[in-house]
Short mmCIF file of C-alpha atoms in Angstrom, two decimals:
data_model
loop_
_atom_site.label_atom_id
_atom_site.label_comp_id
_atom_site.label_asym_id
_atom_site.label_seq_id
_atom_site.Cartn_x
_atom_site.Cartn_y
_atom_site.Cartn_z
CA MET A 127 -9.68 -22.87 0.65
CA THR A 128 -13.17 -21.78 -0.42
CA ASP A 129 -15.75 -24.55 -0.29
CA THR A 130 -17.55 -25.54 -3.44
CA VAL A 131 -21.07 -24.08 -3.39
CA THR A 132 -23.93 -26.26 -4.63
CA ASP A 133 -26.19 -24.39 -6.99
CA PRO A 134 -29.55 -25.63 -8.32
CA MET A 135 -28.91 -24.33 -11.82
CA THR A 136 -26.20 -26.97 -12.31
CA GLU A 137 -28.55 -29.93 -11.77
CA PRO A 138 -27.88 -32.74 -12.23
CA ALA A 139 -24.95 -31.83 -9.96
CA ASP A 140 -23.12 -35.14 -10.47
CA ASP A 141 -23.23 -35.07 -14.23
CA ALA A 142 -19.61 -34.98 -15.42
CA VAL A 143 -20.45 -33.43 -18.79
CA THR A 144 -22.39 -30.60 -17.16
CA THR A 145 -19.65 -29.87 -14.62
CA HIS A 146 -16.96 -29.98 -17.30
CA ALA A 147 -18.87 -27.55 -19.52
CA LEU A 148 -19.62 -25.16 -16.66
CA GLU A 149 -15.98 -24.99 -15.69
CA ASN A 150 -14.26 -25.17 -19.05
CA GLN A 151 -16.56 -23.70 -21.68
CA PHE A 152 -18.51 -21.29 -19.49
CA GLY A 153 -15.72 -20.25 -17.11
CA LEU A 154 -17.81 -21.13 -14.05
CA ALA A 155 -15.43 -22.94 -11.71
CA ASP A 156 -15.96 -22.43 -7.98
CA ARG A 157 -13.06 -24.58 -6.78
CA ILE A 158 -9.35 -25.03 -7.31
CA VAL A 159 -9.16 -27.18 -10.42
CA ASP A 160 -5.35 -27.51 -10.54
CA ALA A 161 -3.29 -26.84 -7.42
CA GLY A 162 -0.06 -27.01 -9.44
CA ALA A 163 -1.22 -24.19 -11.69
CA ILE A 164 -2.10 -22.12 -8.61
CA ALA A 165 1.40 -22.67 -7.22
CA ASN A 166 2.97 -21.58 -10.51
CA SER A 167 0.76 -18.47 -10.67
CA VAL A 168 1.53 -17.54 -7.07
CA GLU A 169 5.25 -17.77 -7.73
CA ARG A 170 5.01 -15.78 -10.96
CA PHE A 171 2.88 -13.06 -9.35
CA ARG A 172 5.21 -12.89 -6.35
CA GLU A 173 8.22 -12.41 -8.64
CA GLN A 174 6.43 -9.67 -10.58
CA GLY A 175 4.77 -7.97 -7.59
CA ILE A 176 1.25 -8.51 -8.97
CA THR A 177 -1.89 -8.40 -6.86
CA LEU A 178 -5.45 -8.85 -8.06
CA PRO A 179 -8.39 -6.60 -7.17
CA THR A 180 -11.66 -8.28 -6.26
CA PHE A 181 -14.83 -7.59 -8.21
CA ALA A 182 -16.20 -5.84 -5.13
CA GLN A 183 -13.21 -3.50 -5.09
CA LEU A 184 -13.59 -2.67 -8.80
CA ALA A 185 -17.29 -2.03 -8.27
CA ASP A 186 -16.53 0.36 -5.38
CA PRO A 187 -12.96 1.70 -5.58
CA THR A 188 -13.44 3.67 -2.36
CA THR A 189 -12.77 0.33 -0.63
CA PHE A 190 -9.04 0.59 -1.39
CA ASP A 191 -6.40 3.31 -1.31
CA HIS A 192 -5.73 4.50 -4.87
CA ASP A 193 -2.28 5.96 -4.14
CA GLU A 194 -1.15 2.83 -2.32
CA ARG A 195 -2.31 0.45 -5.04
CA VAL A 196 -1.63 2.52 -8.17
CA GLY A 197 1.20 4.84 -7.14
CA ASP A 198 2.92 6.48 -10.09
CA ALA A 199 1.92 3.86 -12.66
CA ASP A 200 1.47 5.28 -16.18
CA PRO A 201 -2.24 4.65 -16.94
CA GLN A 202 -1.36 3.85 -20.55
CA GLY A 203 1.66 1.70 -19.77
CA PRO A 204 2.19 -2.06 -19.18
CA ASP A 205 2.27 -1.74 -15.41
CA ALA A 206 0.58 -4.39 -13.23
CA ARG A 207 -0.62 -1.67 -10.87
CA ASN A 208 -3.05 -0.67 -13.63
CA LEU A 209 -5.14 -3.70 -12.65
CA TRP A 210 -6.38 -1.43 -9.86
CA ARG A 211 -7.62 1.05 -12.46
CA VAL A 212 -9.85 -1.48 -14.26
CA HIS A 213 -13.00 0.33 -13.16
CA TRP A 214 -15.21 3.29 -14.14
CA TYR A 215 -13.85 5.74 -11.56
CA ASN A 216 -10.89 7.16 -13.50
CA ASP A 217 -10.44 10.52 -15.18
CA LEU A 218 -8.47 11.02 -18.39
CA SER A 219 -5.24 11.29 -16.38
CA GLY A 220 -5.83 8.04 -14.54
CA ASP A 221 -6.69 9.73 -11.25
CA ARG A 222 -9.62 8.64 -9.09
CA VAL A 223 -12.96 10.44 -9.41
CA GLN A 224 -15.89 10.29 -7.01
CA VAL A 225 -18.47 9.63 -9.74
CA PRO A 226 -17.69 8.04 -13.13
CA ASP A 227 -17.13 10.64 -15.85
CA HIS A 228 -20.24 11.18 -17.93
CA VAL A 229 -22.23 13.69 -19.92
CA VAL A 230 -25.96 14.42 -19.93
CA LEU A 231 -27.03 15.13 -23.48
CA PRO A 232 -29.62 17.92 -23.77
CA PRO A 233 -32.63 18.22 -26.08
CA GLU A 234 -30.70 20.71 -28.26
CA LEU A 235 -28.58 17.77 -29.40
CA THR A 236 -30.91 14.79 -29.11
CA GLY A 237 -34.25 16.29 -30.09
CA VAL A 238 -36.03 14.51 -27.23
CA PRO A 239 -36.99 15.91 -23.81
CA SER A 240 -35.56 12.94 -21.91
CA PRO A 241 -32.06 13.39 -20.46
CA ILE A 242 -29.69 10.88 -22.04
CA ILE A 243 -26.73 10.00 -19.83
CA VAL A 244 -23.58 8.70 -21.52
CA VAL A 245 -20.84 7.24 -19.30
CA PHE A 246 -17.33 7.40 -20.77
CA GLY A 247 -15.32 4.22 -21.33
CA ASP A 248 -12.17 5.91 -22.65
CA ARG A 249 -11.08 6.52 -19.05
CA PHE A 250 -10.14 2.86 -18.63
CA PRO A 251 -6.40 2.19 -18.54
CA MET A 252 -4.08 0.93 -21.26
CA ILE A 253 -6.62 0.56 -24.09
CA THR A 254 -8.86 3.62 -23.42
CA ALA A 255 -11.92 1.37 -23.69
CA HIS A 256 -14.02 -0.47 -21.14
CA LYS A 257 -13.39 -3.87 -22.73
CA VAL A 258 -10.33 -4.21 -20.50
CA LEU A 259 -12.82 -4.89 -17.70
CA ALA A 260 -14.30 -7.78 -19.70
CA ALA A 261 -10.82 -9.22 -20.24
CA TYR A 262 -10.00 -9.03 -16.54
CA SER A 263 -13.37 -10.54 -15.63
CA CYS A 264 -12.65 -13.53 -17.84
CA LEU A 265 -9.00 -14.17 -16.91
CA ALA A 266 -8.89 -13.47 -13.16
CA PRO A 267 -11.32 -16.29 -12.21
CA ARG A 268 -9.41 -18.69 -14.46
CA ILE A 269 -6.18 -17.87 -12.61
CA VAL A 270 -7.45 -18.16 -9.04
CA THR A 271 -9.22 -21.44 -9.79
CA GLY A 272 -6.04 -22.90 -11.28
CA GLN A 273 -7.41 -23.30 -14.79
CA PHE A 274 -5.00 -20.84 -16.41
CA ASP A 275 -1.29 -21.22 -15.74
CA PRO A 276 0.74 -18.17 -16.91
CA THR A 277 3.90 -20.29 -17.02
CA VAL A 278 2.30 -22.74 -19.46
CA HIS A 279 -0.62 -21.17 -21.34
CA ARG A 280 -1.01 -18.56 -24.02
CA ALA A 281 -4.19 -16.56 -23.45
CA VAL A 282 -6.15 -16.38 -26.72
CA TRP A 283 -8.54 -13.45 -27.04
CA PRO A 284 -11.12 -13.71 -29.88
CA SER A 285 -12.61 -10.31 -30.62
CA THR A 286 -13.55 -7.65 -33.13
CA GLY A 287 -11.03 -5.28 -31.58
CA ASN A 288 -11.22 -3.83 -28.10
CA TYR A 289 -11.58 -7.07 -26.15
CA ALA A 290 -8.51 -8.48 -27.89
CA ARG A 291 -6.58 -5.34 -26.97
CA GLY A 292 -7.87 -5.56 -23.41
CA GLY A 293 -6.83 -9.20 -23.28
CA ILE A 294 -3.34 -8.47 -24.55
CA ALA A 295 -2.98 -5.71 -21.94
CA ILE A 296 -4.25 -7.88 -19.08
CA SER A 297 -2.10 -10.82 -20.20
CA LYS A 298 1.03 -8.68 -20.42
CA ILE A 299 0.68 -7.10 -16.99
CA MET A 300 -0.16 -10.50 -15.50
CA ALA A 301 3.17 -11.73 -16.90
CA SER A 302 1.73 -14.13 -19.45
CA ARG A 303 1.62 -14.30 -23.23
CA GLY A 304 -1.50 -13.18 -25.07
CA VAL A 305 -2.76 -13.80 -28.60
CA ALA A 306 -5.22 -11.46 -30.30
CA ILE A 307 -7.63 -12.77 -32.92
CA LEU A 308 -9.61 -10.16 -34.83
CA PRO A 309 -10.92 -9.49 -38.35
CA GLU A 310 -8.48 -7.95 -40.78
CA GLY A 311 -10.93 -5.14 -41.62
CA MET A 312 -10.92 -3.50 -38.18
CA SER A 313 -9.54 0.02 -37.69
CA GLN A 314 -5.81 0.47 -38.23
CA GLU A 315 -5.48 2.08 -34.81
CA ARG A 316 -6.32 -1.26 -33.19
CA PHE A 317 -3.54 -3.01 -35.09
CA ASP A 318 -1.07 -0.19 -34.40
CA TRP A 319 -1.74 -0.58 -30.68
CA LEU A 320 -1.31 -4.35 -30.86
CA ASP A 321 2.01 -3.94 -32.67
CA THR A 322 3.36 -1.92 -29.75
CA TRP A 323 2.05 -4.22 -26.98
CA CYS A 324 2.76 -7.66 -28.44
CA ALA A 325 6.34 -8.91 -28.17
CA ASN A 326 5.90 -10.85 -31.40
CA PRO A 327 3.00 -9.38 -33.41
CA GLU A 328 3.59 -11.66 -36.40
CA GLU A 329 2.72 -14.68 -34.27
CA ASP A 330 0.48 -13.14 -31.64
CA VAL A 331 -1.87 -11.04 -33.80
CA ILE A 332 -4.03 -13.29 -35.95
CA LYS A 333 -6.07 -11.50 -38.60
CA THR A 334 -9.12 -13.43 -39.76
CA TYR A 335 -11.18 -12.83 -42.87
CA GLY A 336 -13.70 -10.03 -43.04
CA THR A 337 -14.91 -7.25 -40.82
CA GLU A 338 -17.16 -6.65 -37.84
CA SER A 339 -19.72 -9.32 -38.74
CA ASN A 340 -17.34 -12.20 -39.39
CA VAL A 341 -17.29 -13.86 -35.97
CA LYS A 342 -17.70 -17.42 -37.25
CA GLU A 343 -14.25 -17.08 -38.81
CA ILE A 344 -12.87 -16.04 -35.41
CA TYR A 345 -14.41 -19.11 -33.79
CA ASP A 346 -12.91 -21.33 -36.48
CA ALA A 347 -9.46 -19.89 -35.75
CA CYS A 348 -9.99 -20.49 -32.03
CA ASN A 349 -11.04 -24.09 -32.58
CA GLU A 350 -7.87 -24.67 -34.58
CA LEU A 351 -5.68 -23.07 -31.90
CA ALA A 352 -7.44 -25.05 -29.16
CA LYS A 353 -5.92 -28.25 -30.55
CA ASP A 354 -2.70 -27.13 -28.87
CA PRO A 355 -3.13 -27.59 -25.08
CA GLY A 356 -0.83 -24.64 -24.55
CA ASN A 357 -3.46 -22.31 -25.97
CA PHE A 358 -6.22 -21.21 -23.59
CA ILE A 359 -9.25 -19.72 -25.34
CA LEU A 360 -11.00 -16.93 -23.44
CA ASN A 361 -14.09 -16.51 -25.58
CA GLN A 362 -15.86 -13.35 -24.46
CA PHE A 363 -19.09 -14.54 -26.12
CA SER A 364 -19.37 -17.58 -23.83
CA GLU A 365 -17.30 -16.65 -20.74
CA PHE A 366 -19.82 -15.87 -18.03
CA GLY A 367 -17.15 -13.90 -16.20
CA ASN A 368 -17.77 -11.25 -18.86
CA HIS A 369 -21.45 -11.10 -17.94
CA LEU A 370 -20.78 -11.15 -14.20
CA GLY A 371 -18.06 -8.51 -14.33
CA HIS A 372 -20.37 -6.06 -16.06
CA TYR A 373 -23.35 -6.94 -13.87
CA THR A 374 -21.26 -6.30 -10.76
CA VAL A 375 -18.95 -3.46 -11.80
CA THR A 376 -20.62 -1.66 -14.69
CA GLY A 377 -24.12 -2.05 -13.26
CA ARG A 378 -23.14 -0.42 -9.99
CA ALA A 379 -21.23 2.38 -11.74
CA LEU A 380 -24.17 3.25 -14.00
CA GLY A 381 -26.52 3.26 -11.05
CA HIS A 382 -24.16 5.62 -9.21
CA VAL A 383 -24.06 7.99 -12.19
CA PHE A 384 -27.84 8.00 -12.44
CA GLU A 385 -28.17 8.79 -8.73
CA GLN A 386 -25.79 11.73 -9.16
CA VAL A 387 -27.63 13.04 -12.22
CA ARG A 388 -30.94 12.74 -10.40
CA ALA A 389 -29.55 14.64 -7.40
CA ASP A 390 -28.06 17.35 -9.61
CA SER A 391 -31.29 17.76 -11.57
CA GLY A 392 -33.34 18.63 -8.51
CA ARG A 393 -36.16 16.51 -9.97
CA ASP A 394 -37.48 13.06 -9.21
CA LEU A 395 -35.99 11.49 -12.31
CA ARG A 396 -36.91 7.93 -13.22
CA LEU A 397 -34.43 5.63 -14.93
CA ALA A 398 -36.52 4.49 -17.85
CA ALA A 399 -34.08 2.53 -20.01
CA PHE A 400 -30.55 1.34 -20.61
CA THR A 401 -29.40 0.96 -24.22
CA SER A 402 -26.44 -1.20 -25.14
CA ALA A 403 -25.14 -2.63 -28.39
CA THR A 404 -24.73 -6.33 -27.79
CA GLY A 405 -21.37 -7.28 -29.32
CA SER A 406 -20.33 -10.02 -26.89
CA ALA A 407 -23.37 -9.17 -24.69
CA GLY A 408 -21.15 -8.43 -21.71
CA THR A 409 -22.02 -4.77 -21.15
CA ILE A 410 -25.75 -5.37 -21.50
CA ALA A 411 -25.57 -7.44 -18.30
CA ALA A 412 -25.53 -4.11 -16.46
CA GLY A 413 -29.13 -3.78 -17.60
CA ASP A 414 -30.10 -6.76 -15.43
CA ARG A 415 -28.87 -4.93 -12.35
CA LEU A 416 -30.40 -1.61 -13.35
CA LYS A 417 -33.74 -3.29 -13.97
CA GLU A 418 -33.68 -4.88 -10.52
CA GLU A 419 -32.75 -1.64 -8.77
CA TYR A 420 -34.67 0.94 -10.82
CA GLY A 421 -37.22 -0.94 -12.91
CA SER A 422 -35.58 0.25 -16.16
CA LYS A 423 -36.02 -1.44 -19.51
CA THR A 424 -33.04 -3.08 -21.22
CA ILE A 425 -32.75 -2.28 -24.92
CA ALA A 426 -30.37 -4.31 -27.08
CA VAL A 427 -28.84 -2.57 -30.08
CA GLU A 428 -27.40 -3.89 -33.32
CA ALA A 429 -26.43 -2.70 -36.79
CA LEU A 430 -29.24 -2.23 -39.30
CA GLU A 431 -26.95 -3.73 -41.93
CA CYS A 432 -26.79 -6.93 -39.84
CA PRO A 433 -30.22 -7.18 -38.15
CA THR A 434 -29.73 -10.52 -36.41
CA MET A 435 -32.06 -9.97 -33.45
CA LEU A 436 -34.51 -7.78 -35.30
CA GLU A 437 -35.01 -9.97 -38.37
CA ASN A 438 -32.79 -13.06 -37.99
CA GLY A 439 -30.80 -11.26 -40.65
CA TYR A 440 -27.18 -10.99 -41.70
CA GLY A 441 -24.79 -8.64 -43.42
CA GLU A 442 -21.68 -6.51 -42.97
CA HIS A 443 -21.32 -3.18 -41.22
CA ASN A 444 -18.78 -0.77 -39.75
CA ILE A 445 -20.06 -0.12 -36.21
CA GLN A 446 -16.93 -1.66 -34.75
CA GLY A 447 -17.61 -3.59 -31.56
CA ILE A 448 -21.22 -4.72 -32.08
CA GLY A 449 -23.63 -7.07 -33.92
CA ASP A 450 -22.03 -10.24 -35.19
CA LYS A 451 -24.54 -12.49 -36.99
CA HIS A 452 -25.17 -14.62 -33.92
CA ILE A 453 -26.60 -14.49 -30.40
CA PRO A 454 -23.86 -14.60 -27.73
CA LEU A 455 -24.22 -17.37 -25.20
CA ILE A 456 -24.00 -14.86 -22.34
CA HIS A 457 -26.84 -12.66 -23.62
CA ASN A 458 -29.77 -12.83 -21.19
CA VAL A 459 -32.25 -12.68 -24.05
CA THR A 460 -35.34 -13.39 -21.98
CA ASN A 461 -34.68 -10.27 -19.90
CA THR A 462 -34.36 -7.99 -22.93
CA ASP A 463 -37.21 -5.51 -23.47
CA GLY A 464 -36.53 -4.10 -26.91
CA ILE A 465 -34.36 -4.26 -30.01
CA VAL A 466 -33.10 -1.25 -31.94
CA ALA A 467 -31.13 -1.31 -35.20
CA ILE A 468 -28.87 1.61 -36.17
CA SER A 469 -27.29 2.12 -39.58
CA ASP A 470 -23.53 2.41 -39.89
CA LYS A 471 -24.15 5.26 -42.32
CA SER A 472 -25.44 7.20 -39.33
CA THR A 473 -22.52 6.35 -37.07
CA ASP A 474 -19.93 6.96 -39.80
CA GLU A 475 -21.28 10.36 -40.77
CA LEU A 476 -22.05 11.57 -37.26
CA ASP A 477 -18.48 10.67 -36.33
CA LEU A 478 -17.43 13.22 -38.94
CA VAL A 479 -19.93 15.75 -37.61
CA PHE A 480 -18.63 15.31 -34.06
CA ASN A 481 -14.96 15.47 -35.04
CA SER A 482 -14.74 18.12 -37.75
CA GLU A 483 -14.67 21.89 -37.61
CA ALA A 484 -17.65 22.15 -39.96
CA GLY A 485 -19.67 19.62 -37.97
CA ARG A 486 -19.02 21.21 -34.60
CA ALA A 487 -19.83 24.64 -35.98
CA HIS A 488 -23.13 23.31 -37.26
CA LEU A 489 -24.01 21.79 -33.90
CA ALA A 490 -23.23 25.12 -32.22
CA SER A 491 -25.49 26.89 -34.70
CA LYS A 492 -28.31 24.58 -33.60
CA GLY A 493 -27.91 25.68 -30.01
CA VAL A 494 -25.90 22.74 -28.70
CA PRO A 495 -23.88 24.12 -25.77
CA GLU A 496 -20.14 24.44 -26.31
CA ALA A 497 -19.43 22.26 -23.27
CA ILE A 498 -21.46 19.43 -24.81
CA VAL A 499 -19.81 19.75 -28.21
CA ALA A 500 -16.41 19.48 -26.52
CA GLN A 501 -17.38 16.10 -25.03
CA LEU A 502 -18.26 14.50 -28.36
CA GLU A 503 -14.67 13.47 -29.03
CA HIS A 504 -15.22 10.78 -26.42
CA PHE A 505 -17.83 9.06 -28.58
CA GLY A 506 -16.58 6.20 -30.75
CA PHE A 507 -18.74 4.46 -33.35
CA SER A 508 -20.58 2.23 -30.88
CA ALA A 509 -21.11 5.18 -28.51
CA ILE A 510 -22.88 7.09 -31.28
CA CYS A 511 -24.87 3.93 -32.00
CA ASN A 512 -25.89 3.57 -28.34
CA THR A 513 -26.90 7.23 -28.17
CA LEU A 514 -29.03 7.06 -31.31
CA ALA A 515 -30.70 3.98 -29.85
CA ALA A 516 -31.48 5.92 -26.68
CA ILE A 517 -33.09 8.68 -28.74
CA LYS A 518 -35.18 6.14 -30.65
CA THR A 519 -36.15 4.43 -27.41
CA SER A 520 -37.27 7.71 -25.88
CA LYS A 521 -39.50 8.30 -28.89
CA MET A 522 -40.83 4.74 -29.05
CA LEU A 523 -41.76 4.75 -25.36
CA GLY A 524 -43.06 8.32 -25.39
CA LEU A 525 -40.72 9.38 -22.58
CA GLY A 526 -40.69 12.86 -21.08
CA PRO A 527 -38.28 15.19 -19.26
CA ASP A 528 -38.42 13.19 -16.03
CA ASP A 529 -37.57 9.90 -17.77
CA ALA A 530 -33.81 9.42 -18.04
CA LEU A 531 -31.99 6.95 -20.26
CA ILE A 532 -28.43 5.76 -19.72
CA THR A 533 -25.83 4.20 -22.00
CA VAL A 534 -22.07 3.84 -22.37
CA ALA A 535 -19.40 5.17 -24.71
CA THR A 536 -17.30 2.03 -25.07
CA ASP A 537 -14.40 3.97 -26.54
CA GLY A 538 -13.66 7.37 -28.02
CA ALA A 539 -13.09 8.94 -31.41
CA ALA A 540 -9.33 8.59 -30.97
CA LEU A 541 -9.58 4.98 -32.16
CA TYR A 542 -11.03 5.89 -35.56
CA PRO A 543 -8.96 8.50 -37.45
CA SER A 544 -8.13 5.97 -40.17
CA GLU A 545 -11.82 5.12 -40.62
CA ARG A 546 -12.66 8.82 -40.71
CA ALA A 547 -10.04 9.42 -43.38
CA LYS A 548 -11.41 6.59 -45.54
CA LEU A 549 -14.96 7.91 -45.25
CA LEU A 550 -13.84 11.44 -46.01
CA ALA A 551 -12.01 10.30 -49.13
CA ASN A 552 -14.59 7.82 -50.42
CA ARG A 553 -17.85 9.62 -49.65
CA PHE A 554 -17.02 13.31 -49.44
CA GLY A 555 -14.22 13.81 -51.93
CA GLY A 556 -11.69 14.61 -49.23
CA GLU A 557 -13.52 17.59 -47.70
CA PHE A 558 -16.36 17.70 -45.17
CA THR A 559 -18.03 21.03 -45.83
CA ALA A 560 -20.61 23.04 -43.91
CA SER A 561 -23.31 21.80 -46.27
CA ASN A 562 -22.15 18.20 -45.75
CA ALA A 563 -22.36 18.72 -42.01
CA ALA A 564 -25.87 20.19 -42.26
CA GLU A 565 -27.04 17.32 -44.44
CA ALA A 566 -25.54 14.64 -42.16
CA TYR A 567 -27.01 16.29 -39.08
CA GLY A 568 -30.42 16.59 -40.71
CA GLU A 569 -30.48 12.99 -41.87
CA HIS A 570 -29.07 11.23 -38.82
CA LEU A 571 -29.73 13.38 -35.76
CA ALA A 572 -32.33 16.08 -36.32
CA ASN A 573 -35.09 13.69 -37.36
CA VAL A 574 -34.42 10.36 -35.66
CA ASP A 575 -37.33 8.03 -36.41
CA THR A 576 -38.76 4.94 -34.73
CA ASP A 577 -38.27 2.60 -37.67
CA ASN A 578 -36.31 -0.63 -37.26
CA MET A 579 -37.09 -1.23 -33.61
CA ILE A 580 -39.45 -3.35 -31.55
CA GLU A 581 -40.64 -3.75 -28.00
CA CYS A 582 -40.08 -7.44 -27.35
CA THR A 583 -43.01 -9.76 -26.86
CA GLU A 584 -42.54 -13.21 -25.36
CA ALA A 585 -42.61 -14.55 -28.90
CA ASP A 586 -39.80 -12.20 -29.91
CA ARG A 587 -37.69 -13.32 -26.97
CA ARG A 588 -38.27 -16.98 -27.82
CA ARG A 589 -37.35 -16.37 -31.46
CA ILE A 590 -34.11 -14.56 -30.57
CA PHE A 591 -33.19 -17.09 -27.90
CA ASN A 592 -33.79 -20.02 -30.25
CA LEU A 593 -31.53 -18.48 -32.89
CA GLY A 594 -28.56 -19.08 -30.60
CA TYR A 595 -29.02 -22.85 -30.84
CA TYR A 596 -27.32 -23.08 -34.21
CA THR A 597 -24.12 -21.39 -33.06
CA TRP A 598 -23.78 -22.83 -29.58
CA VAL A 599 -25.22 -26.34 -29.67
CA GLU A 600 -24.69 -27.34 -33.28
CA GLN A 601 -21.40 -25.53 -34.02
CA GLN A 602 -19.66 -25.02 -30.67
CA GLY A 603 -20.79 -28.12 -28.77
CA THR A 604 -22.57 -26.51 -25.81
CA PRO A 605 -24.56 -29.18 -23.92
CA PHE A 606 -28.21 -28.77 -24.80
CA GLU A 607 -29.34 -28.78 -21.15
CA LEU A 608 -27.06 -25.88 -20.33
CA PHE A 609 -28.16 -23.97 -23.40
CA GLU A 610 -31.81 -24.40 -22.43
CA ALA A 611 -31.23 -23.51 -18.76
CA ARG A 612 -30.50 -19.95 -19.88
CA ARG A 613 -34.18 -19.35 -20.66
CA SER A 614 -34.93 -19.02 -16.96
CA GLN A 615 -34.07 -15.94 -14.90
CA ASP A 616 -33.25 -18.37 -12.09
CA PHE A 617 -30.20 -19.38 -14.12
CA TRP A 618 -28.93 -15.81 -14.36
CA LYS A 619 -29.65 -15.02 -10.73
CA GLY A 620 -27.90 -18.24 -9.74
CA LEU A 621 -24.74 -17.10 -11.51
CA ARG A 622 -24.23 -14.19 -9.16
CA ARG A 623 -23.01 -16.26 -6.26
CA TYR A 624 -19.84 -16.96 -8.26
CA VAL A 625 -18.71 -13.36 -7.79
CA GLY A 626 -18.50 -13.75 -4.02
CA VAL A 627 -16.77 -17.12 -4.38
CA TRP A 628 -14.21 -15.66 -6.81
CA ASP A 629 -13.61 -12.66 -4.57
CA ASP A 630 -12.83 -14.97 -1.64
CA MET A 631 -10.48 -16.94 -3.88
CA ILE A 632 -8.79 -13.74 -5.07
CA ASP A 633 -8.20 -12.71 -1.46
CA GLU A 634 -6.76 -16.14 -0.67
CA PHE A 635 -4.59 -16.04 -3.77
CA ASN A 636 -3.24 -12.58 -2.87
CA ASP A 637 -2.47 -13.82 0.65
CA GLN A 638 -0.41 -16.66 -0.81
CA VAL A 639 1.45 -14.24 -3.07
CA ALA A 640 2.21 -11.96 -0.12
CA ALA A 641 3.21 -14.81 2.21
CA GLY A 642 6.51 -15.45 0.47
CA SER A 643 7.41 -11.83 -0.25
#
């Protein structure tokens, strides 16, 4: 058994309230909490032939044999072997690639001299979005520490879409029952997917009021469900496994992509910035690693219609997957270097440009290479948002051709046909013409400005950090001392030792599963 590791960030170490919150609310257990639950999980996994990859293996898939672990598993099917595909090194067919799939956007498209690198998330298995990594990162530690028992608990996944789908997928292939909670206004494609993966969608898909910005309503539903001890809430906004999974796995993958782009360019490129819409603030944790390794800036992105970080504002928007009228507990605010707000009018209309005949023809007429245009179908709403933020960042920082920026395409356009159809009908009278394409391109891409963005001062970071108090301490009961500890980078650096502890526990768990086979 792995020994409990003493960590200074948990002081006072003997405080029962602190320990309880770390383990239960934050997902930071470093010991076996319930040996009976472990025994049940081992038996269930042995029956189902399930093994768990470590975080180190997901960060560097060359450390295991793909064919041995994955075999002939359908990458889009409910097969437990797909756990070994929960990383960035897949192609669209589910095969292993040496470097994560990505595209380098040229000045003909972006209007800036800086190369903008976009790494594709639609290569992840089962949900074609990288949020399945967040779901795994939250559930796996709970299993190997004995907190989650698949024979007893329902895994509840609060989300605005992709995390809930990732959670349902991970739950199903780990032979446990999952419950998705998401706003009723999310894209129909998300609900269609849930209908096919949930055994009982009427009970296991809970639609809360509102759209992307209505996260408080999701929390309220979770708090009600939590009254039943059989429900286990895996809140991506406060599960530090989400942060640590992206720091470890996504951070390494993005660094690998940058190294490849730099080598291919033949120039001494500098990684200047990483842009990431915050959503649950899981993905942006990769920026902490990139900053340490390359000195890059971390730029947080949100919707202009809901400018929470920028202006302590509020509102509704349609950039599905981001910006939710609060500051996630796992957002390392004091390590954030800038804030950019992007309008959903831009993401909506550029989605039409990228996925219509008229729009693609217009891009070609502007000199955008055909190979680049062909890749734009892998940009969902938040990917377009992240890319626009990278363009704005390049302009704000005055970056040049040797200053690269990197971001992620969380999902692809395949998740938004219903949204595209609504926009086409409501805004363009059912037809997106060449003139519509030219106007949308001119407004949203050809002349990207530097409005609605800031480079963060210490005062800005304090303001944004303090805003989280109302959600987490007043509403959700986070101990004040733990909330405050997050101001210090020592807290975030101290978290990282959990990854090694969990990996040791995963290895031990797998050994127990194999011992009785």
